[in-house]
Coordinates of C-alpha atoms in Angstrom, one line a residue:
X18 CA 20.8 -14.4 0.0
X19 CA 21.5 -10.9 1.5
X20 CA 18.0 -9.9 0.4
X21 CA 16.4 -12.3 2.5
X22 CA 18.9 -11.0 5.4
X23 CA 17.8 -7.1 4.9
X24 CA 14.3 -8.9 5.0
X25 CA 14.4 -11.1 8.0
X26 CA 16.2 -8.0 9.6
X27 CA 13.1 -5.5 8.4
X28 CA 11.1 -8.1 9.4
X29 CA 12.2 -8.4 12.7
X30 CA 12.4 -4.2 13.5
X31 CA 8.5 -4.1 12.3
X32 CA 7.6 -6.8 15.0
X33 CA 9.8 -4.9 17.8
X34 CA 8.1 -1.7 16.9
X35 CA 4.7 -3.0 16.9
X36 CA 2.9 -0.2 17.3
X37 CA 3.6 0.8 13.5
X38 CA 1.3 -2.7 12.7
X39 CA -1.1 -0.9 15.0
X40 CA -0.8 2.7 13.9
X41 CA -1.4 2.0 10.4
X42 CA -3.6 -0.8 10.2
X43 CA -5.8 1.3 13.0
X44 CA -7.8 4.0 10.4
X45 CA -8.6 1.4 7.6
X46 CA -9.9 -1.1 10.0
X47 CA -12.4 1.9 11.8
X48 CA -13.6 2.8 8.2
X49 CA -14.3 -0.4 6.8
X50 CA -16.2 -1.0 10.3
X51 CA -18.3 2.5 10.9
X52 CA -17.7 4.5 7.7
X53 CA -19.4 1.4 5.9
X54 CA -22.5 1.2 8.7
X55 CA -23.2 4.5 8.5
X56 CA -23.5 4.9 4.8
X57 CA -25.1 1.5 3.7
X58 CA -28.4 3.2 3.6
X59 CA -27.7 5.7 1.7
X60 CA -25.4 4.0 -1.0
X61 CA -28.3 1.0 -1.4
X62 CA -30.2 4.0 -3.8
X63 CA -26.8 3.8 -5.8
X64 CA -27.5 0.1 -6.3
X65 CA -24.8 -0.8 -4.0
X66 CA -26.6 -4.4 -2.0
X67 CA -23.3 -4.9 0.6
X68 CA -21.4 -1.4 1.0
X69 CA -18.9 -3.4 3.1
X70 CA -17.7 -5.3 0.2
X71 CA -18.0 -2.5 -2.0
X72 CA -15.4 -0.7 0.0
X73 CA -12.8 -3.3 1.1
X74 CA -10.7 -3.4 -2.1
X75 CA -10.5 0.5 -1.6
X76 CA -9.5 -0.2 1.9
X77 CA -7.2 -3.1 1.6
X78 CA -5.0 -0.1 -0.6
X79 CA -5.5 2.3 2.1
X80 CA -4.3 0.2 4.4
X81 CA -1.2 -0.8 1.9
X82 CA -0.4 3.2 1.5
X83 CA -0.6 3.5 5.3
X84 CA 2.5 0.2 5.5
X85 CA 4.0 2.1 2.5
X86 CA 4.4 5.3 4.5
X87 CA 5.5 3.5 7.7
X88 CA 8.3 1.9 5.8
X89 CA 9.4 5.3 4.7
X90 CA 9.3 6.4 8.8
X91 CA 11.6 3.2 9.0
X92 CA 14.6 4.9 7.8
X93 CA 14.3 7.7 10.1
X94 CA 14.2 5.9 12.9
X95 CA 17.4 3.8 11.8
X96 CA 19.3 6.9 11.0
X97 CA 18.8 8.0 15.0
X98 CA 19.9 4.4 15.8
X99 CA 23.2 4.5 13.3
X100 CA 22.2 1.2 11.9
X101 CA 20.9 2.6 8.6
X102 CA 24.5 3.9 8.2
X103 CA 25.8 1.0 9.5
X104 CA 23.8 -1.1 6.5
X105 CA 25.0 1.9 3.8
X106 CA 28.7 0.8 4.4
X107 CA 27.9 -2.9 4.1
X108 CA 29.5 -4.4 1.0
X109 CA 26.3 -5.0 -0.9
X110 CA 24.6 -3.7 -3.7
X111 CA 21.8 -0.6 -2.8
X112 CA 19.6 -2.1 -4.4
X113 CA 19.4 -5.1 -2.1
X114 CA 18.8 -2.5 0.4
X115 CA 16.0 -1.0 -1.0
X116 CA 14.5 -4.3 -2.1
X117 CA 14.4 -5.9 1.5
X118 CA 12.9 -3.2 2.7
X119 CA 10.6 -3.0 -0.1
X120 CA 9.5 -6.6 0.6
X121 CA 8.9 -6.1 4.0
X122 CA 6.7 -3.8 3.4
X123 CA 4.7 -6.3 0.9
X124 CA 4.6 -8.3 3.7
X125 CA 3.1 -6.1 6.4
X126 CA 0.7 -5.2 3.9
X127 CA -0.4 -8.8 3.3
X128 CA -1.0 -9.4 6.9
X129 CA -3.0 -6.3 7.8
X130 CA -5.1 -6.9 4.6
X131 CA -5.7 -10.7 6.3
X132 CA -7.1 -9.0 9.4
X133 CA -9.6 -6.8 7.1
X134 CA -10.9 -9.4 5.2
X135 CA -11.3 -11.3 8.6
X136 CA -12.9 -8.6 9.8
X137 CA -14.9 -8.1 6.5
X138 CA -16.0 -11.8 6.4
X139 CA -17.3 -11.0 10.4
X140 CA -19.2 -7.9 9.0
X141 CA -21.3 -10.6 6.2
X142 CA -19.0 -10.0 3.3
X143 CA -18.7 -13.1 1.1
X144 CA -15.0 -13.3 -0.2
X145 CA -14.5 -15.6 -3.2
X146 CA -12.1 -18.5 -2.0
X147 CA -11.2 -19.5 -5.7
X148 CA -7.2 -19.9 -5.1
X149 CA -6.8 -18.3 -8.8
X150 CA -8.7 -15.6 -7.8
X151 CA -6.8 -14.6 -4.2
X152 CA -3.8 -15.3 -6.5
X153 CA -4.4 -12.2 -8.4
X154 CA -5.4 -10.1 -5.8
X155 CA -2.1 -10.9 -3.7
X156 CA 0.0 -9.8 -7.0
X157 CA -2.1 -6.7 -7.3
X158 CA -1.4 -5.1 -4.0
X159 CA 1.7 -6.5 -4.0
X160 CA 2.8 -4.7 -7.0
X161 CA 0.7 -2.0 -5.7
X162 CA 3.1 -1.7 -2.3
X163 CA 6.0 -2.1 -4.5
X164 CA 5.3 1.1 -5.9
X165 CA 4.3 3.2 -3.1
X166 CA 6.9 1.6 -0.5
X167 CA 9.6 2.7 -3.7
X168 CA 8.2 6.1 -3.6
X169 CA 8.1 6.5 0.0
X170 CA 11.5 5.4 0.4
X171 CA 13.1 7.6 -2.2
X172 CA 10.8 10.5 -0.5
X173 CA 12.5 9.7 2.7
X174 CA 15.6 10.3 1.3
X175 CA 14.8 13.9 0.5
X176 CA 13.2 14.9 3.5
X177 CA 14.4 16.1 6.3
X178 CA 12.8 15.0 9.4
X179 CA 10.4 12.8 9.9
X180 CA 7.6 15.0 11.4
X181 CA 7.8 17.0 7.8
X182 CA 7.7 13.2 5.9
X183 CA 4.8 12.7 8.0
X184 CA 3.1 15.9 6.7
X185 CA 4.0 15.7 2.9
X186 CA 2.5 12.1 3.0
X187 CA -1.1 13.1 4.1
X188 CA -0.8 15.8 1.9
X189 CA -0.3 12.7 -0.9
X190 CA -1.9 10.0 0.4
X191 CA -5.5 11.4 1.0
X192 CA -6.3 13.0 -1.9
X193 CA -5.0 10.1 -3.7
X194 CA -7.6 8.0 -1.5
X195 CA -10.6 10.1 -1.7
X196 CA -9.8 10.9 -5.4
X197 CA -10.7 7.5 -7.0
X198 CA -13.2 4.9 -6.8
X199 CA -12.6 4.0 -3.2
X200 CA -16.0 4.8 -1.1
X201 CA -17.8 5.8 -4.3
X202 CA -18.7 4.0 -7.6
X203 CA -17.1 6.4 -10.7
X204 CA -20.6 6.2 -12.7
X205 CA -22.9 9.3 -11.7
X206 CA -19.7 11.4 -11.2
X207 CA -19.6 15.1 -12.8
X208 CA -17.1 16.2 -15.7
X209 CA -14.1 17.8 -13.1
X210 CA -14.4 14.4 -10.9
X211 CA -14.5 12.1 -13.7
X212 CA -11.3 13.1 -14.9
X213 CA -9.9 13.4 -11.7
X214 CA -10.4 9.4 -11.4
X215 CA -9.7 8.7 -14.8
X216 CA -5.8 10.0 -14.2
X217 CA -6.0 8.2 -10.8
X218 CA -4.3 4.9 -11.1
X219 CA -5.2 3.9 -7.8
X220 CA -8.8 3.9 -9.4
X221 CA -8.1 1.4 -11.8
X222 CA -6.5 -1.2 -9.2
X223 CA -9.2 -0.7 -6.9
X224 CA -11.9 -1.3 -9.7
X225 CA -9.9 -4.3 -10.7
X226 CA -9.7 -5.5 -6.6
X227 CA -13.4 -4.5 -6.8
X228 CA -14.0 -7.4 -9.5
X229 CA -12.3 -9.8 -8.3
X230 CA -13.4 -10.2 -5.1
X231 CA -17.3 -9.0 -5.5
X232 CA -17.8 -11.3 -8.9
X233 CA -14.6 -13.6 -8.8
X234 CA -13.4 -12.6 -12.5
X235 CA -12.2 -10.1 -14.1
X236 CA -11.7 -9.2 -18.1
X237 CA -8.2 -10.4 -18.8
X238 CA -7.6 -7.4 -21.0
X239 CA -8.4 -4.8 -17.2
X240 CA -6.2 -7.0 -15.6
X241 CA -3.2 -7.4 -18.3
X242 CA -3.3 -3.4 -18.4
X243 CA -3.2 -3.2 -15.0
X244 CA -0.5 -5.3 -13.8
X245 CA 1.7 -3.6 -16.8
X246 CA 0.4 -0.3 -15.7
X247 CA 1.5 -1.0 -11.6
X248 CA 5.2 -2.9 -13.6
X249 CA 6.3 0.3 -15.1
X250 CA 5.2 2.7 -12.3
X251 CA 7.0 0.0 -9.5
X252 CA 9.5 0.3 -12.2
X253 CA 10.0 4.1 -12.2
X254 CA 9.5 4.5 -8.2
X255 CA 12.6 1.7 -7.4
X256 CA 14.6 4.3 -9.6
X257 CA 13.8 6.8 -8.2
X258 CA 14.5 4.8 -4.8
X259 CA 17.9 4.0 -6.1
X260 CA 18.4 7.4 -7.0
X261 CA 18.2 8.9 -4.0
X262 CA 20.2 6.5 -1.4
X263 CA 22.9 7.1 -4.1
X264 CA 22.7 10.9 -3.3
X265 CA 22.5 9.8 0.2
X266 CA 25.7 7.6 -0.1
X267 CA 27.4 10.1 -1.2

């Protein structure tokens, strides 16, 4: 019950500080509309009929690292209004606190991914309205923001200030982003980038994204490694999470 208390709460400071919504939802939503107009003609000699839909999966976890990163900012901003302290000396388990905001963030994420693919299905992309399908592609970028929101929280713990959290995620987040199979198909790439998108994980959720919504299915075997792959790492960032408000605590 407390969970869903730190949740409504989370909820409620996203929607009073708006612009976050805004801020974040801003870049994806300008490259899934220009960045996919001005390279259509060149990609259709990859192969590639609709760019658009080629990139949205890629975008939709863009968009998710972008409410990820925000939810990190979140504590910062609570700190400088004394009710993140105020929650740390609440009688309730940390890691309540880190799941509500956690969820929140899942949340956010789901409702700026409905404004892309509204915007997508504007911009002639034909999304699959099979309910199993959109099923699975909820639970993958949820599980997906479970583990960045987890390791942007525990890297908000560490940091200092928010302008220097602010840095060291760029620093992250980008070459994550441009390092997989986001804006470019993986086939045709050279040795060094090959590899590069073959330790990405990111490349693997997006290429399972990809066939879901493009084609509708997906091999059960991508998608059970996967979703056990984004467990363990959603695992290992709520951990760390845990960790590190601990250290805050004391």
């Amino acid at each position: 019950m407390r969970v869903f208390t730190l949740l409504y709460r989370n909820v409620k400071w996203r929607f009073h500080n708006a612009f976050t919504i805004i801020i974040t939802l801003l870049q994806p939503l300008l490259w899934l509309i220009l960045y996919s107009s001005a390279a259509k003609q060149t990609m259709q000699n990859t192969g590639i009929d609709n760019y658009t839909a080629f990139i949205l999966p890629g975008i939709l976890i863009l968009v998710s690292f972008g409410t990820c990163s925000s939810s990190g900012m979140m504590n910062y901003l609570m700190k400088k209004d004394g009710s993140f302290y105020r929650i740390l000396i609440a009688p309730m388990h940390r890691g309540i606190i880190i799941l509500g905001q956690l969820l929140e963030a899942v949340l956010c994420s789901y409702l700026e991914a409905f404004v892309l693919c509204i915007t997508a299905l504007c911009l002639s992309v034909k999304l699959p309205l099979n309910l199993t399908v959109i099923g699975w592609v909820l639970i993958l970028i949820a599980l997906t923001v479970f583990f960045m929101a987890g390791l942007c929280y525990g890297i908000s713990m560490i940091l200092p200030n928010e302008v220097v959290y602010e840095t060291v995620m760029n620093a992250v987040v980008l070459p994550i982003f441009f390092l997989s199979s986001a804006l470019f198909p993986a086939a045709g790439m050279n040795n060094a980038l090959a590899i590069a998108l073959s330790c990405n994980p990111f490349t693997y959720v997006i290429d399972a994204l990809r066939a879901l919504i493009l084609n509708g299915w997906i091999d059960p075997h991508q998608l059970a490694a996967v979703i056990i792959m984004l467990i363990l790492l959603s695992g290992i960032s709520f951990s760390f999470a845990y960790m590190q408000l601990k250290k805050e605590t004391k």
